[in-house]
Tab-separated table of C-alpha atoms and ligand atoms in Angstrom:
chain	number	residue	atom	x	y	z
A	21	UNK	CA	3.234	-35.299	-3.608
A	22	UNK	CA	5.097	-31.516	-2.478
A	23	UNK	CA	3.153	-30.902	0.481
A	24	UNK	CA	1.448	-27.782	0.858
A	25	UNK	CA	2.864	-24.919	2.679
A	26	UNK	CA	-0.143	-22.246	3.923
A	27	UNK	CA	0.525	-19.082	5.484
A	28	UNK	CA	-2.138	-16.975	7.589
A	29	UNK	CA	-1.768	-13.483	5.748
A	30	UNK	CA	-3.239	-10.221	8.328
A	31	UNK	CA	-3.775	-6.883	6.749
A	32	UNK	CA	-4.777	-4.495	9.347
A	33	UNK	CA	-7.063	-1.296	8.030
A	34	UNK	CA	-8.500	1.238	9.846
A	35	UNK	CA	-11.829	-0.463	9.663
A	36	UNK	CA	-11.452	-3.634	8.854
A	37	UNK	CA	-8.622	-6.153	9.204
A	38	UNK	CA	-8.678	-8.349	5.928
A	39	UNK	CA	-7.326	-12.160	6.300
A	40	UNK	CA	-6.344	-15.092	4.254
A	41	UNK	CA	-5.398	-18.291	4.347
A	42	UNK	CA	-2.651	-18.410	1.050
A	43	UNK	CA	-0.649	-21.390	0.008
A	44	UNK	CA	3.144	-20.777	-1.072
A	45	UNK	CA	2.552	-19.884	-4.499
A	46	UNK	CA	0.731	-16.600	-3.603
A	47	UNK	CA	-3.090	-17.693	-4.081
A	48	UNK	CA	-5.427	-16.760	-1.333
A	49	UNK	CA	-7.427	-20.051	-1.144
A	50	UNK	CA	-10.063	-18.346	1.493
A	51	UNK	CA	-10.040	-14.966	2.753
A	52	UNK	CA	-12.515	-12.567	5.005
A	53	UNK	CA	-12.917	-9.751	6.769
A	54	UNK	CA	-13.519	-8.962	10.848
A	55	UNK	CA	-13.581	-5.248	12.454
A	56	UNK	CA	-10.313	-4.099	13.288
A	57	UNK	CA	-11.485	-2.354	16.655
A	58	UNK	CA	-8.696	-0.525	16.922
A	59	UNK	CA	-9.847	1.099	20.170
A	60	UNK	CA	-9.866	-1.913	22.238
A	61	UNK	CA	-6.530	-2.328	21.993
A	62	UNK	CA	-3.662	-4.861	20.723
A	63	UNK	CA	-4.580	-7.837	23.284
A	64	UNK	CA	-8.258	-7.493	22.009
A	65	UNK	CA	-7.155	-7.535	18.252
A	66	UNK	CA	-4.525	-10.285	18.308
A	67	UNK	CA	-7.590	-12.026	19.902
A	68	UNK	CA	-9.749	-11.542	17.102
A	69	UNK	CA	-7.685	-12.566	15.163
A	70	UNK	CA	-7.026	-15.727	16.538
A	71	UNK	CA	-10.214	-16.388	16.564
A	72	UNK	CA	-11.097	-16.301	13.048
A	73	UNK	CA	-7.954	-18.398	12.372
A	74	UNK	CA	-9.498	-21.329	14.857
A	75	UNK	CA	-12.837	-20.852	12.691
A	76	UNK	CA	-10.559	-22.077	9.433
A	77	UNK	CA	-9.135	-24.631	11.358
A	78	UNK	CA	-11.105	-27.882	9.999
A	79	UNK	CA	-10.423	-26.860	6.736
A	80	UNK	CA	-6.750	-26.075	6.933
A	81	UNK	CA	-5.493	-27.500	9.875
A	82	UNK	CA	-1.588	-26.645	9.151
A	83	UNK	CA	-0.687	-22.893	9.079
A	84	UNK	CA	3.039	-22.376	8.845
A	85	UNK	CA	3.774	-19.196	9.659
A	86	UNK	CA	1.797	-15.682	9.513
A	87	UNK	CA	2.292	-12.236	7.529
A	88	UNK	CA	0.868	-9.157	9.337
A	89	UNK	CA	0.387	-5.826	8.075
A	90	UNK	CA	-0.694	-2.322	8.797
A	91	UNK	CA	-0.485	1.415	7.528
A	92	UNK	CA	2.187	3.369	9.524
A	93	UNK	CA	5.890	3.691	10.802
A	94	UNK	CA	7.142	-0.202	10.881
A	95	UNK	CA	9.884	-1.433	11.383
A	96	UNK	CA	9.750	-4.906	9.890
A	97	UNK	CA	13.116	-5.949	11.100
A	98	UNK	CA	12.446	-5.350	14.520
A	99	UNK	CA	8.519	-6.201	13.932
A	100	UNK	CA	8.074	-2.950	15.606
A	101	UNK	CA	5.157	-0.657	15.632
A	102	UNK	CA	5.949	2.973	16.243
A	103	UNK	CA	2.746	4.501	15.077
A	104	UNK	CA	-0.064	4.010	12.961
A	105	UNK	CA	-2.885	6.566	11.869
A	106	UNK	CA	-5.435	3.826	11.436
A	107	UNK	CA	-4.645	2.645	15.222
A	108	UNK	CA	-5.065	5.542	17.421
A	109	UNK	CA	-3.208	5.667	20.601
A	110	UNK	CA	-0.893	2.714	19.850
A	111	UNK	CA	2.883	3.777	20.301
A	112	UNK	CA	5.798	1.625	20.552
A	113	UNK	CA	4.464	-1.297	20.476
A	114	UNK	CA	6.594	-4.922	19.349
A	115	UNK	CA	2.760	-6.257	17.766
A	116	UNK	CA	5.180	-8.942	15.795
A	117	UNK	CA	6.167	-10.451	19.125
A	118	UNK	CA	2.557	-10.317	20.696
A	119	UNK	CA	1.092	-12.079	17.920
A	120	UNK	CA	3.925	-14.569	17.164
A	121	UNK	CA	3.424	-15.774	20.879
A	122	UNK	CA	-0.586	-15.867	21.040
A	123	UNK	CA	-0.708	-17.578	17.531
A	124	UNK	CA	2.171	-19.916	18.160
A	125	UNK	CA	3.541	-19.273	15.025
A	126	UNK	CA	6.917	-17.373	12.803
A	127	UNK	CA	5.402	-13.475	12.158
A	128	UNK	CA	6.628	-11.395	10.089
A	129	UNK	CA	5.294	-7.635	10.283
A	130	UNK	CA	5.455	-4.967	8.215
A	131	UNK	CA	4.070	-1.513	6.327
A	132	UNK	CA	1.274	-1.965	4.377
A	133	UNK	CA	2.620	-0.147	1.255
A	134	UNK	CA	5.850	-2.437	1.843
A	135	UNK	CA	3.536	-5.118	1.612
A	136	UNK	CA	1.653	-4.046	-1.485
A	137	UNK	CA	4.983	-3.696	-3.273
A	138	UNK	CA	6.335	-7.450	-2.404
A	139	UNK	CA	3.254	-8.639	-3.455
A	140	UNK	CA	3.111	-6.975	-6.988
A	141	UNK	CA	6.657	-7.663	-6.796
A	142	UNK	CA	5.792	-11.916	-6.476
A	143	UNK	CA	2.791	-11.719	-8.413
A	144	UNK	CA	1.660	-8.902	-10.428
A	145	UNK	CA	3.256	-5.980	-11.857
A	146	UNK	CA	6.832	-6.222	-10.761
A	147	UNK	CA	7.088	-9.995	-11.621
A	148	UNK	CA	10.198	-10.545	-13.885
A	149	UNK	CA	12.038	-7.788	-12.369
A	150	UNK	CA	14.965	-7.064	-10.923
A	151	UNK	CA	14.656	-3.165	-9.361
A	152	UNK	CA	10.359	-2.176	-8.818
A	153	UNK	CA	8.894	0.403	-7.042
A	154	UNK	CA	5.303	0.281	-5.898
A	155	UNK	CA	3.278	2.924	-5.377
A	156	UNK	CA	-0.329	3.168	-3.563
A	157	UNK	CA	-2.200	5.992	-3.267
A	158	UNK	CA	-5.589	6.558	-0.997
A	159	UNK	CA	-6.265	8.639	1.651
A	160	UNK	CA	-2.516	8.799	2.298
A	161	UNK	CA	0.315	7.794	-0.131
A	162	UNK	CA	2.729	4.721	0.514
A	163	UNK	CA	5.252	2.905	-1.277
A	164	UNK	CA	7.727	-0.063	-1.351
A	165	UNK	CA	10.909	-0.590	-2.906
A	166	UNK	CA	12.177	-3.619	-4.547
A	167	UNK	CA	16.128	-3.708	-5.163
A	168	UNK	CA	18.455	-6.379	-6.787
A	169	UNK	CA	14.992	-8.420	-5.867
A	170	UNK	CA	15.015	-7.827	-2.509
A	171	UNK	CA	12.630	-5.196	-0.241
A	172	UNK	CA	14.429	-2.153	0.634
A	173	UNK	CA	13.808	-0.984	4.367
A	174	UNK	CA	16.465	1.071	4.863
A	175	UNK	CA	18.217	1.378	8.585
A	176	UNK	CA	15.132	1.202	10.615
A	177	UNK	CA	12.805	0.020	8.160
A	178	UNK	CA	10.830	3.193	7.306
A	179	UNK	CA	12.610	2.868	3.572
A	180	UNK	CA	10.493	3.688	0.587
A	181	UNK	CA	8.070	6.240	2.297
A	182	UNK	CA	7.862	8.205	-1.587
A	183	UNK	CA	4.528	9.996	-0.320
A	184	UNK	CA	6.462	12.129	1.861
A	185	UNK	CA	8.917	13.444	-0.283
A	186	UNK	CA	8.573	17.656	-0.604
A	187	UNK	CA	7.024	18.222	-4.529
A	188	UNK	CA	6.397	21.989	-3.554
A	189	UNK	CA	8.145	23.629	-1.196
A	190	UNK	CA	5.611	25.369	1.061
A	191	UNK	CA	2.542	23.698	-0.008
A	192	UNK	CA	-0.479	22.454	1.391
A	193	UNK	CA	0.360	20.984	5.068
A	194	UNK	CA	0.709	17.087	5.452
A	195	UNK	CA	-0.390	14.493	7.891
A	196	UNK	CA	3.538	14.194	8.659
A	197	UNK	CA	3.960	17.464	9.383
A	198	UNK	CA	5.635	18.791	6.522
A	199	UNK	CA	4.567	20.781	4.224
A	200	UNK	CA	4.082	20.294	0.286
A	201	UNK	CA	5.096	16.425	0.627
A	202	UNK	CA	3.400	14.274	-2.528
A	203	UNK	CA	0.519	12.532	-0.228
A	204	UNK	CA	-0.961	16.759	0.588
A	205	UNK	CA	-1.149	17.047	-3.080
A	206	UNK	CA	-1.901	13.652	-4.628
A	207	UNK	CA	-3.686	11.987	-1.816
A	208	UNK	CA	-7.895	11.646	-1.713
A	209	UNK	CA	-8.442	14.811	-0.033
A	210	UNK	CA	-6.080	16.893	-1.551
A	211	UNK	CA	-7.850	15.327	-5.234
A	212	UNK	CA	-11.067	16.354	-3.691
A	213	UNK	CA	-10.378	20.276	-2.727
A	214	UNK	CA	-8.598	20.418	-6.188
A	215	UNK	CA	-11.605	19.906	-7.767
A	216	UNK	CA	-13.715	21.674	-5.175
A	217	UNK	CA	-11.128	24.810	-6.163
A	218	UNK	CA	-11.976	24.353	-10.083
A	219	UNK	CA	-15.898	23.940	-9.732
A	220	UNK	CA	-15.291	27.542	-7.271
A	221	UNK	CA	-14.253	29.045	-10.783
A	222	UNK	CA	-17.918	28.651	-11.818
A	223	UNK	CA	-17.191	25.758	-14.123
A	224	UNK	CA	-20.005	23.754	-15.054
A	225	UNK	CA	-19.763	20.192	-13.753
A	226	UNK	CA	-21.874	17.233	-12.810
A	227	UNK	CA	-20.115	17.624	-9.444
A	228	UNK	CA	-21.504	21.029	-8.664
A	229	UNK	CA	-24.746	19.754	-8.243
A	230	UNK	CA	-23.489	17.195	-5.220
A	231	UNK	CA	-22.558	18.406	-1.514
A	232	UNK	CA	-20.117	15.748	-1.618
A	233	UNK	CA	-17.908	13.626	-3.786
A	234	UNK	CA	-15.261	10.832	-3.573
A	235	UNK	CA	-12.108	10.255	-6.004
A	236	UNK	CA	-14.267	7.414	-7.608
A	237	UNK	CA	-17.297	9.938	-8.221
A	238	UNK	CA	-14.885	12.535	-9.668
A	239	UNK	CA	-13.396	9.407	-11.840
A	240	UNK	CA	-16.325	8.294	-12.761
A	241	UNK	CA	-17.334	12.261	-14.118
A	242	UNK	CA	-14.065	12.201	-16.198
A	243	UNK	CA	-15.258	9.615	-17.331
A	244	UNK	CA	-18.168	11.177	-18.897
A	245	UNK	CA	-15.745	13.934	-20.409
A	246	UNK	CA	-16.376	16.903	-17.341
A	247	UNK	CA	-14.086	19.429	-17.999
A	248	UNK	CA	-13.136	20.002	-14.590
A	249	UNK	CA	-12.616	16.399	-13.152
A	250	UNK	CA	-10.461	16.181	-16.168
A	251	UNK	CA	-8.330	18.847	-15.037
A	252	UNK	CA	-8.595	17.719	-11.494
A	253	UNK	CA	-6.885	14.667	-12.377
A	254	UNK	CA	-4.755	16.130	-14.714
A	255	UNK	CA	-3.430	18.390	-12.135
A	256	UNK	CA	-3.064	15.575	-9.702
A	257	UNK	CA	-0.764	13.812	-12.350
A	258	UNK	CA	1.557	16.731	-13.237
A	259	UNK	CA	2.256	16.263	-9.779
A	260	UNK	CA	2.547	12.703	-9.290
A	261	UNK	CA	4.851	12.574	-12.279
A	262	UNK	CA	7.550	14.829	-10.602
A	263	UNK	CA	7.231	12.462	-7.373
A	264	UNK	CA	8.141	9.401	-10.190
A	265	UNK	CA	10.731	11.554	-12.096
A	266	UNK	CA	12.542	11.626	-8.194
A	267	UNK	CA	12.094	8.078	-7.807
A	268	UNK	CA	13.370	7.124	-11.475
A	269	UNK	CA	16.747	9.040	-10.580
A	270	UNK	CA	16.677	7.550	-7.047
A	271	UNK	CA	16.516	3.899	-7.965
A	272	UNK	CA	16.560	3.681	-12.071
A	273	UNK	CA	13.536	0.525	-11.523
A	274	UNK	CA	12.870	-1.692	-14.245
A	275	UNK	CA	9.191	-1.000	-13.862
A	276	UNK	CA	6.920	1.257	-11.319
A	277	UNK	CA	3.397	0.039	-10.488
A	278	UNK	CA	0.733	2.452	-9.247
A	279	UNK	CA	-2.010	0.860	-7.510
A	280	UNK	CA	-4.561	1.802	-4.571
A	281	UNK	CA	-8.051	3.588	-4.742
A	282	UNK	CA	-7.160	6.691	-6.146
A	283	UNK	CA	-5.449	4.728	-9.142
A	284	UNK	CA	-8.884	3.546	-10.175
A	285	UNK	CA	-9.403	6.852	-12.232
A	286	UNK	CA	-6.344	4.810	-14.483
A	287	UNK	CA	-4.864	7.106	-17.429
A	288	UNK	CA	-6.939	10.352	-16.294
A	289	UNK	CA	-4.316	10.179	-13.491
A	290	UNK	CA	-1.577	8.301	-14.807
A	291	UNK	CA	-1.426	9.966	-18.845
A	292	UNK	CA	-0.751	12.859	-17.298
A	293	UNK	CA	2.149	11.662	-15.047
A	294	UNK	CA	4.132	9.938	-17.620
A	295	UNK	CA	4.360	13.435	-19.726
A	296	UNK	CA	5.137	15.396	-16.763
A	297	UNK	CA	7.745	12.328	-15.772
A	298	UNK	CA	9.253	12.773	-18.829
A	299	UNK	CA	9.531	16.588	-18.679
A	300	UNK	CA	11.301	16.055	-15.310
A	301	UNK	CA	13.952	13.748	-16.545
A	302	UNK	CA	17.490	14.284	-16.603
A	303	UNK	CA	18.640	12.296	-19.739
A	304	UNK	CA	15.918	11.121	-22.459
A	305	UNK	CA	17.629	7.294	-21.446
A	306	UNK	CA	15.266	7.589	-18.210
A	307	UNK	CA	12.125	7.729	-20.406
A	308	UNK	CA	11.303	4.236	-21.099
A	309	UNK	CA	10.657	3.516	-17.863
A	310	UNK	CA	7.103	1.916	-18.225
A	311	UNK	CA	4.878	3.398	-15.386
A	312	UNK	CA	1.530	0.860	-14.708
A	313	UNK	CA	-1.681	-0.059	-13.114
A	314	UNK	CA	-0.897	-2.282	-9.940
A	315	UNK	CA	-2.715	-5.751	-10.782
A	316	UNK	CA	-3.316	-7.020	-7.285
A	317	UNK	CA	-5.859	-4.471	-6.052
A	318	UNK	CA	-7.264	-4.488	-2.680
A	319	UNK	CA	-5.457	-7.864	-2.112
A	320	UNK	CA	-1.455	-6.656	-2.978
A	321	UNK	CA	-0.693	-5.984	1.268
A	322	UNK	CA	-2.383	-9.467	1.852
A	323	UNK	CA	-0.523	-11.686	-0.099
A	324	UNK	CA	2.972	-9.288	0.035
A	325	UNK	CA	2.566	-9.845	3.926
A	326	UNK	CA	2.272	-13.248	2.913
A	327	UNK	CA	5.037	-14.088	0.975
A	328	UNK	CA	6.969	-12.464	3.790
A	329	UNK	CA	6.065	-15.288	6.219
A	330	UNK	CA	6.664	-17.313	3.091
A	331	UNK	CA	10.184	-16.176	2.874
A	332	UNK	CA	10.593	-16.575	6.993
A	333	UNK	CA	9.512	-20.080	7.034
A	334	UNK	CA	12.388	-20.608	4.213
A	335	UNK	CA	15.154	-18.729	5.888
A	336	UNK	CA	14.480	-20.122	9.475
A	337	UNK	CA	13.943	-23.602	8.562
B	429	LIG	ZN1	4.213	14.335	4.534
């Protein structure tokens, strides 16, 4: 009998830090949740997560190696955290190292959108490819980059970051910075004032009667046939579809995957992106490119960070 290979996958959120226990072909055979605490700091959290690991221990004693992941500038080469906006006030930190040596165990760290993108990559949309891109948008939007089948980081790993690439030059001001990048007009909150702008035109919508709405709520109205979270969403794909027309001529993929929250309102988002991808093409060749729904969900980071420590366990030995 092939023994077993599990690997501890760790995908840190800004409110909780998801974890599974996943054998070598990708399946998460137990998985939960714990607070990530971000406040108390790294020590507390590598902690915490130890802990829940010694909880699984009678029922899978052998864990090989483990795959961490959080939102942020990563470098997974180095295992290096420079910064994340889900964990305020840690800077420069090598969190790879700290939990290698309290778990005892190979870690491999890295972004969570480079994460999602391995794992659609291994197991969902990307599988059978060559050259994938991943997208995820949320609150913020990430990607990953798959090339000649491996995961593109670039010179200090902070490859693929396709949410910060300027759609409209002197837009709305982004988290980064910058203005105009793709996340300030594509992600959550930028969806939300979009439609917030519309329903200020005096259009009649099942959102005017509510003080507050998410991107599911205005999905769900679209859903329904409202006029103006139609357009909402429409709007929010014209734009999305120049940020794929840019990655099309950047890396020519086989496939690109959209997946994350926001991607729940499906084909009222992405129908509109694929026509304005094609308008933004430079050769009608480009236009086949099939552009679809992400089949991992909330799991893709998991079991991408996973496959990582997979891949470690391989190459070290
Ligand atoms: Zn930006």
């Amino acid at each position: 009998m092939v023994k077993m290979i599990k690997v501890l996958g760790v995908d840190i959120g800004g409110t909780d830090i998801k974890l599974g226990i996943v054998n070598q072909k990708g399946e998460v055979l137990h998985s939960g949740t714990i607070p990530t605490r971000a406040a108390q700091g790294p020590e507390a959290m590598v902690n915490d997560v130890l802990q829940w690991r010694e909880g699984q221990r009678g029922d899978h004693p052998e864990i090989t190696a483990a795959g961490i992941d959080c939102a942020g500038l990563l470098d997974g080469k180095r295992r290096w955290l420079y910064s994340s906006p889900n964990l305020s006030g840690w800077e420069n930190i090598p969190l790879g190292e700290m939990f290698e040596s309290r778990l005892g165990l190979p870690v491999t760290l890295d972004n969570d959108a480079n994460c999602a993108a391995w794992g659609e990559y291994n197991r969902g949309a990307g599988r059978g490819t060559k050259c994938f891109v991943c997208l995820t948008l949320g609150t913020g939007v990430g990607g990953g980059v798959v090339i000649e089948g491996r995961l593109y980081r670039g010179s200090q790993g902070l490859a693929g970051e396709v949410g910060h690439q300027v759609i409209l030059a002197g837009g709305p001001r982004c988290g980064c910075g910058s203005r105009g990048c793709l996340e300030a007009l594509i992600g959550a909150d930028a969806i939300i004032k979009r439609t917030r702008d519309i329903l200020a035109e005096g259009k009649a919508s099942v959102l005017g009667e509510r003080d507050d709405f998410t991107v599911r709520d205005i999905a769900s109205a679209a859903r329904e046939g409202d006029g103006a979270a139609v357009r909402s969403l429409g709007e929010t794909g014209e734009f999305l579809g120049i940020g794929l027309a840019n990655i099309v001529h950047l890396f020519n993929p086989e496939v690109i995957a959209v997946g994350g929250g926001v991607a729940g309102a499906g084909d009222f988002i992405l129908g509109p992106a694929r026509e304005s991808l094609r308008k933004h093409l430079m050769g009608e060749v480009l236009s086949g490119i099939p552009v679809v729904p992400a089949q991992l969900g909330n799991r893709a980071s998991l079991v991408g960070a996973s496959f990582l420590a997979l891949e470690k366990i391989k190459t070290e030995g």
